[in-house]
PDB file of C-alpha atoms in Angstrom:
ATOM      1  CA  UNK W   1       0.000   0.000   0.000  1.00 44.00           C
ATOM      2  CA  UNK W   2       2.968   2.501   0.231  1.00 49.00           C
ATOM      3  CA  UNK W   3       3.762   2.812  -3.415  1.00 84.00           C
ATOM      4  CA  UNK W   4       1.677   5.420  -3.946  1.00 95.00           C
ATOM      5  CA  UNK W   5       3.703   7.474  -0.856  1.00 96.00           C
ATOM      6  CA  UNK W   6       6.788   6.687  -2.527  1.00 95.00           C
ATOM      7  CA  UNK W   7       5.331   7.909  -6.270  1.00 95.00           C
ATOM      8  CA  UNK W   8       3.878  11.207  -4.421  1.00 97.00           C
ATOM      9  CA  UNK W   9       6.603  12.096  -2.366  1.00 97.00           C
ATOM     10  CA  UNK W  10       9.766  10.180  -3.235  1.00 96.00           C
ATOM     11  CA  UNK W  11      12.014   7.707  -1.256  1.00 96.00           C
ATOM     12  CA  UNK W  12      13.029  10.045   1.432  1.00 97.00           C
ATOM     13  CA  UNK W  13      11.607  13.178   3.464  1.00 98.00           C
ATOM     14  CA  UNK W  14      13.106  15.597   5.783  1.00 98.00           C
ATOM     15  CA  UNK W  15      12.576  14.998   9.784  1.00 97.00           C
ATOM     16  CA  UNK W  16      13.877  17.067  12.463  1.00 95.00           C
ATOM     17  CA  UNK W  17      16.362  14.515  12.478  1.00 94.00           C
ATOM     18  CA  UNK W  18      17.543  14.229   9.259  1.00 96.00           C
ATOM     19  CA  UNK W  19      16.230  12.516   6.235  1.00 96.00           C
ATOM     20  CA  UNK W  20      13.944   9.202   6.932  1.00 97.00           C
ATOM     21  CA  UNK W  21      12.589   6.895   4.131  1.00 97.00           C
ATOM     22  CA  UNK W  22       8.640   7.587   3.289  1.00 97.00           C
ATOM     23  CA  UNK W  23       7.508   4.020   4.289  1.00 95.00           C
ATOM     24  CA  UNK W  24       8.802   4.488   7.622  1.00 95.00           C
ATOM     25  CA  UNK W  25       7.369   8.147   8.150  1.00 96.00           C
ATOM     26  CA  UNK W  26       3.769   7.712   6.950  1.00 96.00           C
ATOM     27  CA  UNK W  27       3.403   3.800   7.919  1.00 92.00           C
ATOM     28  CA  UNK W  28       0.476   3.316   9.475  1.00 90.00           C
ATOM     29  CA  UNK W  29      -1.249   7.044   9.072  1.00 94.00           C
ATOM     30  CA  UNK W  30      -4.502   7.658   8.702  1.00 93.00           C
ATOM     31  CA  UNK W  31      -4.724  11.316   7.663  1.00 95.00           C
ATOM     32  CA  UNK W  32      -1.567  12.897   5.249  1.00 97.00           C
ATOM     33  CA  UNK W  33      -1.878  16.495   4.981  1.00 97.00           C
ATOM     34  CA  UNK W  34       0.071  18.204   2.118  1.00 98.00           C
ATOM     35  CA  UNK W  35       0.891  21.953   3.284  1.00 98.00           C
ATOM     36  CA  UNK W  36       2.255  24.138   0.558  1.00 98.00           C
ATOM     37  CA  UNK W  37       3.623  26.758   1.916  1.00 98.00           C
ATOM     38  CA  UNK W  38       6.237  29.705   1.959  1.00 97.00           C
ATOM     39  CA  UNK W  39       8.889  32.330   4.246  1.00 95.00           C
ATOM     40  CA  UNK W  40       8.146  34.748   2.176  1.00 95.00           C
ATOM     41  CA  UNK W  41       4.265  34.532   1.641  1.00 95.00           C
ATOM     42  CA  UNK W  42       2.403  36.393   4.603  1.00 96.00           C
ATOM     43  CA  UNK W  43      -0.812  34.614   4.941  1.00 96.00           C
ATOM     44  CA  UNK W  44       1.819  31.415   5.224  1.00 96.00           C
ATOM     45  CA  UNK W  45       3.084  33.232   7.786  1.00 94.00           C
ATOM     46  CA  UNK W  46      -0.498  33.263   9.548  1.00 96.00           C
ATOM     47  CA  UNK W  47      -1.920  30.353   8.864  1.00 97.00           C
ATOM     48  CA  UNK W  48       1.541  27.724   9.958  1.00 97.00           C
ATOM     49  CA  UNK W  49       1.225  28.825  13.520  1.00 96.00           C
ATOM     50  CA  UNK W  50      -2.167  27.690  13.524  1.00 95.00           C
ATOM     51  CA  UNK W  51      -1.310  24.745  11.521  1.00 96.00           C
ATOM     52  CA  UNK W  52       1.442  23.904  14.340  1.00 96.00           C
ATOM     53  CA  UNK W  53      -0.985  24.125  16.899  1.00 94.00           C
ATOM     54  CA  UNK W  54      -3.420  21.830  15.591  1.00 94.00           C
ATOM     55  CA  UNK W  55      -0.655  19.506  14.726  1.00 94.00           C
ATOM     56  CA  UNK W  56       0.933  19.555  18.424  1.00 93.00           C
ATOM     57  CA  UNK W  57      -2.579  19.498  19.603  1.00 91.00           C
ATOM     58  CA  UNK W  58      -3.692  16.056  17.728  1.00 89.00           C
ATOM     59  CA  UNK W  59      -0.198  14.321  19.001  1.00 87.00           C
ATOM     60  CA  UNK W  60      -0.717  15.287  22.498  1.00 87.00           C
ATOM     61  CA  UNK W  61      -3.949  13.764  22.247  1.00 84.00           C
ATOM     62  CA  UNK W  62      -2.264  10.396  21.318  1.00 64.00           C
ATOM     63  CA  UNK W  63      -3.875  10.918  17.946  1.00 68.00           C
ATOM     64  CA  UNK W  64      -0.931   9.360  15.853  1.00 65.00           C
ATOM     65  CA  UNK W  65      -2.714   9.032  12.903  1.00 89.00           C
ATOM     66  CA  UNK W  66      -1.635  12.508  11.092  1.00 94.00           C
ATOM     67  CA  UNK W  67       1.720  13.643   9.010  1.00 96.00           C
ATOM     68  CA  UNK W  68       1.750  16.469   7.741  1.00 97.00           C
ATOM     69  CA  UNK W  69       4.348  17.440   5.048  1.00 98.00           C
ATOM     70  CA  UNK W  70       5.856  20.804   3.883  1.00 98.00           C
ATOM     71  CA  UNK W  71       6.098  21.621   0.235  1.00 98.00           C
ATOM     72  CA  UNK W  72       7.933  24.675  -0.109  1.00 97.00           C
ATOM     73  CA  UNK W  73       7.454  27.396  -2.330  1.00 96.00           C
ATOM     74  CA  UNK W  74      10.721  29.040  -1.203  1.00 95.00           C
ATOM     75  CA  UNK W  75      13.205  30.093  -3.745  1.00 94.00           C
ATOM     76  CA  UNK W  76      16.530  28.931  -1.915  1.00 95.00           C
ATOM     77  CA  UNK W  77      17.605  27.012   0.587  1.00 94.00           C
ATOM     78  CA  UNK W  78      18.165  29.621   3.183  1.00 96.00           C
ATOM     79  CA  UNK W  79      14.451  30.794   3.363  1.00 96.00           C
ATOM     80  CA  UNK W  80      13.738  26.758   3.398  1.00 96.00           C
ATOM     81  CA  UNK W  81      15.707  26.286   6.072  1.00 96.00           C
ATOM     82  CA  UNK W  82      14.702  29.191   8.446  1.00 95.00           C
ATOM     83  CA  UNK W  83      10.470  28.765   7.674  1.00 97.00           C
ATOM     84  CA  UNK W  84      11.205  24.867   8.168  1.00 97.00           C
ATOM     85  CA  UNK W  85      12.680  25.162  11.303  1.00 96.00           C
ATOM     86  CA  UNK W  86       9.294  26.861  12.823  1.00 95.00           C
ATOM     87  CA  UNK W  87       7.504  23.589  11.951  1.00 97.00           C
ATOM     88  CA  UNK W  88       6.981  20.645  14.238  1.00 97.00           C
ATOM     89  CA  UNK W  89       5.931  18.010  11.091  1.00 97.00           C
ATOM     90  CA  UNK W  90       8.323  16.906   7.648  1.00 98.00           C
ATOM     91  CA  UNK W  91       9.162  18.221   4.827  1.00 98.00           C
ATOM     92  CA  UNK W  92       9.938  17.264   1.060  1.00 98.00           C
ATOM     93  CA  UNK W  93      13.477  17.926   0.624  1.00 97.00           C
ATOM     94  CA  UNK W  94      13.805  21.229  -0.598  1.00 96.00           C
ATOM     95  CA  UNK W  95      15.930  20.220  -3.891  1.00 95.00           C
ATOM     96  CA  UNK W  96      13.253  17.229  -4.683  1.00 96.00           C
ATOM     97  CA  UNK W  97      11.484  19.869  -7.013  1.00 95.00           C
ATOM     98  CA  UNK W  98      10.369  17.262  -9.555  1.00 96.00           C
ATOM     99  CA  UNK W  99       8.204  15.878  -6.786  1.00 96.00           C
ATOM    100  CA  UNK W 100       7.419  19.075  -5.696  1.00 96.00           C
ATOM    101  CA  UNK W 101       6.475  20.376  -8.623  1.00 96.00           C
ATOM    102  CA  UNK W 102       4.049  16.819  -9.350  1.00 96.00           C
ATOM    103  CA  UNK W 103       2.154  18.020  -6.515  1.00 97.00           C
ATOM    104  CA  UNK W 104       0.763  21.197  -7.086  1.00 96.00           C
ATOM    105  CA  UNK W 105       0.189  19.759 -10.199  1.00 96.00           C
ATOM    106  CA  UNK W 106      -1.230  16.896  -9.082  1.00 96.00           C
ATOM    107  CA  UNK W 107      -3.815  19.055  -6.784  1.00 96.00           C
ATOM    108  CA  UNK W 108      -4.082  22.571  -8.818  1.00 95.00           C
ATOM    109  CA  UNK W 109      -2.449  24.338  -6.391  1.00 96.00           C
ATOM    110  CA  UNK W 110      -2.427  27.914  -7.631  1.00 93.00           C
ATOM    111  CA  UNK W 111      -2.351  29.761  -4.359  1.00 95.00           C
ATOM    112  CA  UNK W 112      -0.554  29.117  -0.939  1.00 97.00           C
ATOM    113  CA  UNK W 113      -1.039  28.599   1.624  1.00 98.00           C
ATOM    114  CA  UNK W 114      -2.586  25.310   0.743  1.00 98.00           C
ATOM    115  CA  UNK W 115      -3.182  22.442   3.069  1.00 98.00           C
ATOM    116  CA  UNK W 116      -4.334  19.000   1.067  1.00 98.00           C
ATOM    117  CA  UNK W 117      -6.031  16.524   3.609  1.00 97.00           C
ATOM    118  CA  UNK W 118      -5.459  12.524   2.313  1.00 97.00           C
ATOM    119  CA  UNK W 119      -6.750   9.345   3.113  1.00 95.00           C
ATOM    120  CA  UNK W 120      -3.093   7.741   4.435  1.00 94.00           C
ATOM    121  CA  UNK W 121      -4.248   4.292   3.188  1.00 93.00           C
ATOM    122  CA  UNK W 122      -5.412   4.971  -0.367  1.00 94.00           C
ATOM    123  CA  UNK W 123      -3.598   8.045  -1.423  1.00 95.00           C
ATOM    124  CA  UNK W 124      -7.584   9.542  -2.017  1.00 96.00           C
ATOM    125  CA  UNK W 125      -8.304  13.148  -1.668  1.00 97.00           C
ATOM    126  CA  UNK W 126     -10.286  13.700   1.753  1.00 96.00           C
ATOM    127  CA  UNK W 127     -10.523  17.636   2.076  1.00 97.00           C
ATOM    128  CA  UNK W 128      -8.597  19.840  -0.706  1.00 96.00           C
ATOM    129  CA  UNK W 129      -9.196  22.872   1.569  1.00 96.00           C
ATOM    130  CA  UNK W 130      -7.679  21.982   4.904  1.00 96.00           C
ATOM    131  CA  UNK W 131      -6.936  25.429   5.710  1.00 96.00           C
ATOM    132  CA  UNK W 132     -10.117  26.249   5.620  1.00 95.00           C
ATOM    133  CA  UNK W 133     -10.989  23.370   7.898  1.00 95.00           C
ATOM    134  CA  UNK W 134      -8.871  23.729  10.275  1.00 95.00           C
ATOM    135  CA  UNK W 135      -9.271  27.615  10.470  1.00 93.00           C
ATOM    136  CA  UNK W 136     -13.598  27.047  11.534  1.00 93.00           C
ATOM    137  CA  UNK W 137     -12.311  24.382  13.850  1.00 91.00           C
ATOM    138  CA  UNK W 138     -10.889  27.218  16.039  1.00 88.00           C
ATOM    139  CA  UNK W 139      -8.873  25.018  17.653  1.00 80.00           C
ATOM    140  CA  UNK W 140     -11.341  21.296  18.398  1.00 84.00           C
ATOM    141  CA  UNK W 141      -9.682  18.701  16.496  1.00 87.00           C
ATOM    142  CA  UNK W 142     -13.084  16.816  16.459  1.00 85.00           C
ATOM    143  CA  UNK W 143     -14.770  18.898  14.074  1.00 88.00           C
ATOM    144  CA  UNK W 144     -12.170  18.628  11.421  1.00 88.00           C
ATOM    145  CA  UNK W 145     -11.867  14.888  12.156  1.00 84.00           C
ATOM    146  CA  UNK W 146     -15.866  14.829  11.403  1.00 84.00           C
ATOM    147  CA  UNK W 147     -14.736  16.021   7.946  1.00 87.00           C
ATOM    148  CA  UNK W 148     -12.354  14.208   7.689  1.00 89.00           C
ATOM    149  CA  UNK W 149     -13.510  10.431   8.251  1.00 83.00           C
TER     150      UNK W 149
END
């Protein structure tokens, strides 16, 4: 069931510490959430704390069953580096652009930030506007799970 992981995201992805293979990051996940995202894009700037939040939130509940990984719209490694560094979930290596770039394809990402909600066994699309969801939640993981299941 993980080929379609490594097909969407590549072999490898970036951990706070250091680069992990995909099987072993999103094995058994229920919920994958794609965040595109960038330093230099304000509203990114709004929206990741409140991202982070949710995301610490759902772990201290014992809720293992979300990843969450960072596709960066950054335009070096620097800016990569210092937004990444803010975030408590993975990342696609910043120079994996081919991958990068098959995602917002993939999901018509024209705008950012953008936070795609999937199904962590099937690879299918559960919310393509995650942001949103998480932003009426204010905060109770249950009513974006209700969405989201």
């Amino acid at each position: 069931m993980s080929d379609w992981k490594n097909e969407y995201f590549g072999t490898t992805l970036l951990t706070k510490n250091g680069v992990v293979s995909t099987n072993d990051v999103l094995n058994n996940k229920k919920l994958i959430g794609i965040y595109f995202s960038a330093h230099w894009c304000p509203p990114c700037r709004g929206f990741t704390p409140v991202l982070s939040k949710f995301y610490e939130d759902f772990k201290e509940q014992d809720l293992d069953g979300l990843e969450i990984i960072f596709v960066s719209s950054d335009s070096d490694d620097d800016s990569f580096d210092l937004y990444y560094k803010e975030q408590p979930w993975v990342a696609l290596p910043f120079d994996d652009k081919d991958h990068s770039d098959s995602l917002s394809n993939k999901y018509d990402v024209s705008g950012i930030p953008s936070l795609i909600i999937l199904d962590g066994v099937t690879g299918k699309i559960k919310d393509r506007d995650g942001r949103t969801t998480i932003s009426q939640a204010r905060g109770d993981i249950n009513k974006s799970l209700i969405k989201w299941n």
